[in-house]
Coordinates of C-alpha atoms in Angstrom, one line a residue:
I1 CA 27.1 -36.5 17.7
A2 CA 27.5 -32.8 18.4
V3 CA 25.5 -31.9 15.5
E4 CA 22.5 -34.1 16.6
D5 CA 22.8 -32.6 20.0
T6 CA 22.6 -29.0 18.5
T7 CA 19.6 -30.1 16.4
A8 CA 17.7 -31.5 19.3
A9 CA 18.6 -28.4 21.3
L10 CA 17.3 -26.2 18.7
E11 CA 14.1 -28.1 18.3
E12 CA 13.4 -27.6 21.9
Q13 CA 13.3 -23.8 21.6
P14 CA 10.0 -22.0 21.0
V15 CA 9.2 -20.7 17.5
I16 CA 9.0 -16.9 17.6
P17 CA 6.4 -15.9 14.7
P18 CA 7.2 -13.6 12.0
F19 CA 5.8 -10.0 12.1
A20 CA 5.4 -7.4 9.4
I21 CA 8.2 -4.6 9.6
S22 CA 7.0 -2.9 6.3
Q23 CA 3.5 -2.8 5.1
T24 CA 2.3 -1.5 1.6
Q25 CA -1.5 -0.5 1.8
P26 CA -3.6 -2.1 -1.0
V27 CA -4.9 -0.1 -3.8
Y28 CA -8.7 0.2 -3.6
P29 CA -10.1 -1.6 -6.7
S30 CA -12.1 0.4 -9.2
L31 CA -15.0 -1.9 -8.8
A32 CA -15.2 -1.4 -5.1
L33 CA -15.0 2.3 -5.6
E34 CA -18.0 2.2 -8.2
H35 CA -20.1 0.5 -5.6
G36 CA -19.5 3.4 -3.1
D37 CA -19.0 2.9 0.7
V38 CA -17.7 -0.7 0.7
D39 CA -15.4 -1.8 3.5
G40 CA -14.5 -5.0 5.2
Y41 CA -11.5 -7.4 5.7
V42 CA -9.5 -9.6 3.5
T43 CA -7.7 -12.4 5.1
L44 CA -4.6 -14.0 3.8
E45 CA -2.3 -16.9 4.5
V46 CA 1.2 -15.8 4.1
R47 CA 4.3 -17.9 3.7
V48 CA 7.3 -15.9 4.8
G49 CA 10.8 -17.0 3.7
A50 CA 13.8 -17.1 6.1
D51 CA 14.9 -13.7 4.6
G52 CA 11.7 -11.9 5.6
S53 CA 10.2 -12.0 1.9
V54 CA 6.6 -13.2 1.1
V55 CA 7.3 -16.5 -0.8
D56 CA 3.6 -17.2 -1.3
A57 CA 0.0 -15.8 -0.3
R58 CA -3.5 -16.9 -0.8
V59 CA -6.7 -15.4 0.2
T60 CA -8.5 -17.6 2.8
N61 CA -11.6 -15.1 3.5
D62 CA -12.7 -12.1 1.5
E63 CA -15.8 -10.5 2.9
V64 CA -15.7 -7.6 0.8
G65 CA -15.4 -9.3 -2.9
L66 CA -15.3 -6.6 -5.7
G67 CA -11.6 -7.2 -6.6
C68 CA -10.5 -6.7 -2.8
G69 CA -8.9 -10.0 -2.3
Q70 CA -6.8 -9.5 -5.4
A71 CA -5.8 -6.0 -4.0
A72 CA -4.9 -7.4 -0.7
L73 CA -2.6 -10.1 -2.4
D74 CA -0.8 -7.5 -4.6
A75 CA -0.1 -5.5 -1.4
V76 CA 1.2 -8.3 0.8
Y77 CA 3.7 -9.4 -1.8
Q78 CA 5.4 -6.0 -1.2
W79 CA 5.4 -6.7 2.5
R80 CA 8.7 -7.4 4.3
F81 CA 8.7 -9.3 7.6
S82 CA 11.2 -10.1 10.4
P83 CA 11.2 -13.9 9.8
A84 CA 10.1 -16.5 12.3
T85 CA 13.1 -17.7 14.5
Q86 CA 13.8 -20.8 16.4
G87 CA 16.7 -20.4 18.8
G88 CA 17.8 -17.4 17.1
V89 CA 17.9 -19.0 13.6
P90 CA 15.6 -17.6 11.1
L91 CA 13.2 -20.0 9.1
E92 CA 10.2 -20.2 6.7
S93 CA 7.1 -20.1 8.3
T94 CA 3.2 -19.4 7.6
T95 CA 1.1 -16.6 9.2
S96 CA -2.2 -15.1 8.8
V97 CA -2.7 -11.5 7.7
S98 CA -5.9 -9.4 7.7
M99 CA -6.3 -6.2 5.8
R100 CA -9.0 -3.8 6.1
L101 CA -10.3 -2.5 2.8

């Protein structure tokens, strides 16, 4: 019964979202460089593990194109996060990240 009480109490705690603590900048793709002054944002959905590593990521919006989405993905897999927590316990979660290229 004590375990159930602890679980219920934990579920009542707010989830504190993950935040990036180490960010690798994306490498500007050569195709984008060939087009000159191209810039914009790439938005990614990032699944962060309980250890702060990037478990999975996908591009949800790439307003630039020209390989920038892949460049953002390559960079975000090198990021480290402070993981989401609930009641002080780290947990896996999903967050949105925007990168300017």
